[in-house]
Amino acid sequence: MSHGTVRVRYQDPTVLRITLSRPERGNTIGSALIADLHEALDAAEESRSCRLIVLDAPGGVFCNGMDMAEAAGGIGRGAARAADPDGAAFFGLLRRLTEVPRLILACVDGRVSGGGVGLAAACDLVHTTERGVFSLPEALWGLLPCSVLPFLVRRTGHRTAATMTLTTLPLTAREAADRGLADEISPDPEPLTRRLLSRLAKIDARMIGEAKGYLSALHPVTAETERRALDEFARLASARGVHEGMARFAAEGRYPWER
């Protein structure tokens, strides 16, 4: 199956591979990608044989975070809440990744920034190659990764999430693995995929959903967490200069430290 922003295929009946397929746009997160990912997750849930979802991307960029052009346009029209992007839709996607009754493996090979870190952190496992670079640059535009942080804190704890947010400094693949943001670092994720399937084949598929539900209940992301994330992002996005900074990035396609 081919969608506007992703390619979806079964490696075999047990593995659904979702490939972010707009490398020329940095696989940025906008309303179209959110909708396409939900459709792919629907397909995985409808399959009785699917046990594992692999989320990957080609071209040295996993995901550059929010679609700045779409987000800046929303702020420019006064729709600050839409800049997260589509606010509740993005948060809902991250929540769904934690709840889908399938094991989800994110495979990072290159840059992952902002909301892309959220996508990875919300998955059950994260594989990275040595090329992986993880960053939260939002503060450079006067923003915060409000929707990302609840899911990142669950994975790495407060300290790493705070350091990435406050400094905007990227983590190397090795640093990400050391801090719990990545579970394995190796040149190829396929050996890990095979090891996972050898175990998942022995587990009642129902237990994947049961385990994820119980684990989520131990560290819940609540409706109040979501409301606060969306309100805080909207407040920050409405500040003077934020729209201009995001629009400039969308036009130039470069981070501030690359100038």
CSV table of C-alpha atoms in Angstrom, one decimal:
chain,number,residue,atom,x,y,z
A,1,MET,CA,0.0,0.0,0.0
A,2,SER,CA,1.3,3.5,-0.8
A,3,HIS,CA,-0.1,6.6,0.8
A,4,GLY,CA,1.0,10.2,0.3
A,5,THR,CA,3.5,10.2,3.2
A,6,VAL,CA,4.2,6.5,4.0
A,7,ARG,CA,4.7,3.1,2.3
A,8,VAL,CA,3.0,0.2,4.0
A,9,ARG,CA,3.8,-3.5,3.3
A,10,TYR,CA,3.9,-6.8,5.0
A,11,GLN,CA,7.3,-8.4,5.2
A,12,ASP,CA,5.4,-11.6,6.1
A,13,PRO,CA,2.1,-12.1,7.8
A,14,THR,CA,3.5,-11.2,11.2
A,15,VAL,CA,5.4,-8.0,10.3
A,16,LEU,CA,3.9,-4.8,9.0
A,17,ARG,CA,6.5,-2.3,7.9
A,18,ILE,CA,5.6,1.4,7.7
A,19,THR,CA,8.2,3.5,5.9
A,20,LEU,CA,8.1,7.3,6.1
A,21,SER,CA,8.4,8.2,2.4
A,22,ARG,CA,9.0,11.9,2.0
A,23,PRO,CA,12.7,12.2,2.6
A,24,GLU,CA,12.8,15.4,0.5
A,25,ARG,CA,10.6,17.0,3.1
A,26,GLY,CA,12.5,15.5,6.0
A,27,ASN,CA,9.5,13.2,6.7
A,28,THR,CA,8.0,16.1,8.6
A,29,ILE,CA,4.8,15.7,10.7
A,30,GLY,CA,1.7,17.3,9.3
A,31,SER,CA,-2.0,16.5,9.1
A,32,ALA,CA,-1.4,14.1,6.1
A,33,LEU,CA,1.3,12.0,7.9
A,34,ILE,CA,-0.8,11.8,11.0
A,35,ALA,CA,-3.8,10.5,9.0
A,36,ASP,CA,-1.7,8.0,7.0
A,37,LEU,CA,0.0,6.6,10.1
A,38,HIS,CA,-3.5,6.1,11.7
A,39,GLU,CA,-4.6,4.3,8.6
A,40,ALA,CA,-1.5,2.0,8.7
A,41,LEU,CA,-2.1,1.3,12.4
A,42,ASP,CA,-5.7,0.4,11.5
A,43,ALA,CA,-4.4,-2.2,9.1
A,44,ALA,CA,-2.1,-3.7,11.7
A,45,GLU,CA,-5.0,-4.0,14.2
A,46,GLU,CA,-7.3,-5.5,11.7
A,47,SER,CA,-4.8,-8.3,10.9
A,48,ARG,CA,-5.0,-11.3,13.2
A,49,SER,CA,-1.5,-12.5,12.3
A,50,CYS,CA,0.4,-9.2,12.7
A,51,ARG,CA,2.5,-9.1,15.9
A,52,LEU,CA,5.2,-6.5,15.0
A,53,ILE,CA,5.1,-3.1,13.4
A,54,VAL,CA,8.4,-1.7,12.1
A,55,LEU,CA,8.5,2.1,11.6
A,56,ASP,CA,11.4,3.3,9.5
A,57,ALA,CA,12.6,5.8,7.0
A,58,PRO,CA,15.2,6.0,4.2
A,59,GLY,CA,17.7,8.7,3.3
A,60,GLY,CA,19.5,9.5,6.5
A,61,VAL,CA,16.5,11.4,8.1
A,62,PHE,CA,14.0,9.5,10.2
A,63,CYS,CA,11.8,12.6,11.0
A,64,ASN,CA,12.5,16.3,11.2
A,65,GLY,CA,9.6,17.0,13.5
A,66,MET,CA,6.7,19.3,12.7
A,67,ASP,CA,6.0,20.5,9.2
A,68,MET,CA,7.2,24.1,9.7
A,69,ALA,CA,5.4,25.4,6.6
A,70,GLU,CA,2.1,24.0,7.7
A,71,ALA,CA,2.6,25.0,11.3
A,72,ALA,CA,3.7,28.6,10.5
A,73,GLY,CA,0.8,29.0,8.2
A,74,GLY,CA,-1.6,28.0,11.0
A,75,ILE,CA,0.0,30.4,13.5
A,76,GLY,CA,-0.1,33.1,10.8
A,77,ARG,CA,-3.8,32.7,10.6
A,78,GLY,CA,-4.2,32.9,14.3
A,79,ALA,CA,-4.6,29.1,14.7
A,80,ALA,CA,-1.7,28.6,17.2
A,81,ARG,CA,-3.1,25.4,18.5
A,82,ALA,CA,-2.9,23.8,15.0
A,83,ALA,CA,0.8,24.2,15.0
A,84,ASP,CA,1.6,21.2,17.2
A,85,PRO,CA,0.7,20.1,14.4
A,86,ASP,CA,-3.0,19.7,14.5
A,87,GLY,CA,-2.6,19.8,18.3
A,88,ALA,CA,-4.8,17.0,19.6
A,89,ALA,CA,-4.3,14.9,16.5
A,90,PHE,CA,-0.5,14.7,17.0
A,91,PHE,CA,-0.9,14.0,20.7
A,92,GLY,CA,-3.5,11.4,20.0
A,93,LEU,CA,-1.2,9.6,17.5
A,94,LEU,CA,1.6,9.4,20.1
A,95,ARG,CA,-0.9,8.0,22.7
A,96,ARG,CA,-2.2,5.5,20.2
A,97,LEU,CA,1.4,4.2,19.5
A,98,THR,CA,1.6,3.4,23.2
A,99,GLU,CA,-1.8,1.6,23.2
A,100,VAL,CA,-1.9,-0.3,19.8
A,101,PRO,CA,-1.9,-4.1,20.8
A,102,ARG,CA,1.1,-4.8,18.6
A,103,LEU,CA,4.8,-4.4,19.4
A,104,ILE,CA,6.2,-1.3,17.6
A,105,LEU,CA,9.8,-1.0,16.7
A,106,ALA,CA,11.2,2.4,15.5
A,107,CYS,CA,14.3,2.1,13.3
A,108,VAL,CA,16.3,5.3,13.3
A,109,ASP,CA,19.1,5.8,10.7
A,110,GLY,CA,20.0,9.5,10.7
A,111,ARG,CA,18.4,12.6,12.1
A,112,VAL,CA,15.4,12.6,14.3
A,113,SER,CA,14.2,16.0,15.7
A,114,GLY,CA,11.4,17.5,17.7
A,115,GLY,CA,8.1,15.6,17.0
A,116,GLY,CA,10.2,12.8,15.4
A,117,VAL,CA,11.7,12.2,18.8
A,118,GLY,CA,8.1,11.9,20.1
A,119,LEU,CA,7.3,9.3,17.4
A,120,ALA,CA,10.3,7.2,18.4
A,121,ALA,CA,9.8,7.6,22.2
A,122,ALA,CA,6.1,6.5,21.9
A,123,CYS,CA,7.2,3.2,20.2
A,124,ASP,CA,7.8,0.2,22.3
A,125,LEU,CA,11.4,-0.3,21.1
A,126,VAL,CA,13.9,1.9,19.3
A,127,HIS,CA,16.8,0.7,17.2
A,128,THR,CA,19.4,3.1,15.9
A,129,THR,CA,22.4,2.9,13.7
A,130,GLU,CA,25.6,4.9,14.5
A,131,ARG,CA,24.2,7.6,12.2
A,132,GLY,CA,21.3,8.4,14.6
A,133,VAL,CA,21.2,11.9,16.0
A,134,PHE,CA,18.3,12.9,18.4
A,135,SER,CA,17.5,16.5,19.2
A,136,LEU,CA,14.7,18.8,20.6
A,137,PRO,CA,15.4,22.2,19.0
A,138,GLU,CA,12.1,23.8,19.8
A,139,ALA,CA,13.4,26.3,22.2
A,140,LEU,CA,15.4,27.9,19.4
A,141,TRP,CA,12.1,29.2,18.0
A,142,GLY,CA,10.7,30.1,21.4
A,143,LEU,CA,8.7,26.9,21.7
A,144,LEU,CA,8.8,23.7,23.8
A,145,PRO,CA,8.2,20.1,22.7
A,146,CYS,CA,5.1,20.1,24.8
A,147,SER,CA,3.4,17.0,23.2
A,148,VAL,CA,6.7,15.1,23.0
A,149,LEU,CA,7.8,15.4,26.6
A,150,PRO,CA,5.1,13.3,28.4
A,151,PHE,CA,6.2,10.3,26.2
A,152,LEU,CA,9.9,11.1,26.3
A,153,VAL,CA,9.9,11.3,30.1
A,154,ARG,CA,8.2,7.9,30.3
A,155,ARG,CA,11.1,6.4,28.3
A,156,THR,CA,14.2,8.3,29.5
A,157,GLY,CA,13.1,9.9,32.8
A,158,HIS,CA,13.0,13.5,33.7
A,159,ARG,CA,16.8,14.3,33.5
A,160,THR,CA,17.4,13.4,29.9
A,161,ALA,CA,14.2,15.0,28.7
A,162,ALA,CA,15.0,18.2,30.6
A,163,THR,CA,18.6,18.3,29.3
A,164,MET,CA,17.5,17.8,25.6
A,165,THR,CA,14.8,20.5,26.0
A,166,LEU,CA,16.9,23.1,27.8
A,167,THR,CA,20.1,22.8,25.9
A,168,THR,CA,18.7,21.8,22.4
A,169,LEU,CA,22.0,19.9,22.1
A,170,PRO,CA,21.6,16.7,20.0
A,171,LEU,CA,22.4,13.2,21.4
A,172,THR,CA,24.5,10.9,19.4
A,173,ALA,CA,23.3,7.3,18.8
A,174,ARG,CA,25.6,6.1,21.6
A,175,GLU,CA,24.4,8.8,24.0
A,176,ALA,CA,20.8,7.9,23.1
A,177,ALA,CA,21.4,4.3,23.9
A,178,ASP,CA,23.1,5.1,27.1
A,179,ARG,CA,20.2,7.3,28.3
A,180,GLY,CA,17.5,4.8,27.3
A,181,LEU,CA,16.1,6.7,24.3
A,182,ALA,CA,17.3,3.9,22.1
A,183,ASP,CA,17.2,0.2,23.1
A,184,GLU,CA,19.9,-1.1,20.6
A,185,ILE,CA,22.6,0.3,18.4
A,186,SER,CA,23.8,-1.8,15.5
A,187,PRO,CA,24.3,-1.4,11.7
A,188,ASP,CA,21.2,-3.4,10.8
A,189,PRO,CA,17.8,-3.8,12.7
A,190,GLU,CA,17.0,-7.1,11.0
A,191,PRO,CA,18.7,-9.3,13.5
A,192,LEU,CA,16.7,-7.6,16.3
A,193,THR,CA,13.5,-8.1,14.3
A,194,ARG,CA,14.2,-11.8,13.9
A,195,ARG,CA,14.9,-12.1,17.7
A,196,LEU,CA,11.7,-10.3,18.5
A,197,LEU,CA,9.6,-12.5,16.2
A,198,SER,CA,11.1,-15.7,17.6
A,199,ARG,CA,9.7,-14.7,21.0
A,200,LEU,CA,6.5,-13.1,19.8
A,201,ALA,CA,5.6,-16.3,18.0
A,202,LYS,CA,5.5,-18.0,21.3
A,203,ILE,CA,3.2,-15.4,23.0
A,204,ASP,CA,-0.6,-15.2,22.7
A,205,ALA,CA,-1.1,-12.1,20.5
A,206,ARG,CA,-3.7,-10.9,23.1
A,207,MET,CA,-0.9,-10.6,25.7
A,208,ILE,CA,0.9,-7.8,23.7
A,209,GLY,CA,-2.2,-5.6,24.2
A,210,GLU,CA,-2.6,-6.7,27.8
A,211,ALA,CA,1.0,-5.9,28.6
A,212,LYS,CA,0.9,-2.5,26.9
A,213,GLY,CA,-2.3,-1.5,28.7
A,214,TYR,CA,-1.0,-2.5,32.1
A,215,LEU,CA,2.4,-0.7,31.5
A,216,SER,CA,0.6,2.4,30.4
A,217,ALA,CA,-1.5,2.4,33.5
A,218,LEU,CA,1.7,2.3,35.6
A,219,HIS,CA,2.9,5.6,34.0
A,220,PRO,CA,-0.3,7.2,32.6
A,221,VAL,CA,-0.5,10.0,30.2
A,222,THR,CA,-3.8,11.5,31.2
A,223,ALA,CA,-6.4,13.8,29.6
A,224,GLU,CA,-5.1,16.5,31.9
A,225,THR,CA,-1.5,15.9,30.6
A,226,GLU,CA,-2.9,16.3,27.1
A,227,ARG,CA,-4.8,19.5,27.9
A,228,ARG,CA,-1.8,21.1,29.5
A,229,ALA,CA,0.5,20.2,26.6
A,230,LEU,CA,-1.9,21.7,24.0
A,231,ASP,CA,-2.6,24.8,26.1
A,232,GLU,CA,1.1,25.5,26.8
A,233,PHE,CA,2.1,25.0,23.2
A,234,ALA,CA,-0.7,27.4,22.0
A,235,ARG,CA,0.4,30.0,24.6
A,236,LEU,CA,4.1,29.8,23.5
A,237,ALA,CA,3.2,29.8,19.8
A,238,SER,CA,1.2,33.0,20.1
A,239,ALA,CA,4.3,35.0,21.3
A,240,ARG,CA,5.8,37.6,19.1
A,241,GLY,CA,8.5,36.4,16.7
A,242,VAL,CA,7.6,32.7,16.8
A,243,HIS,CA,5.7,32.7,13.6
A,244,GLU,CA,8.5,34.6,11.8
A,245,GLY,CA,11.2,32.2,13.1
A,246,MET,CA,9.2,29.1,12.0
A,247,ALA,CA,8.4,30.6,8.6
A,248,ARG,CA,12.1,31.4,8.1
A,249,PHE,CA,13.1,27.9,8.9
A,250,ALA,CA,10.4,26.6,6.5
A,251,ALA,CA,11.9,28.8,3.7
A,252,GLU,CA,15.5,28.0,4.4
A,253,GLY,CA,15.3,24.4,5.4
A,254,ARG,CA,18.2,24.8,7.8
A,255,TYR,CA,18.4,24.7,11.6
A,256,PRO,CA,19.8,27.8,13.3
A,257,TRP,CA,23.1,26.0,14.1
A,258,GLU,CA,23.6,25.1,10.4
A,259,ARG,CA,23.8,28.8,9.2
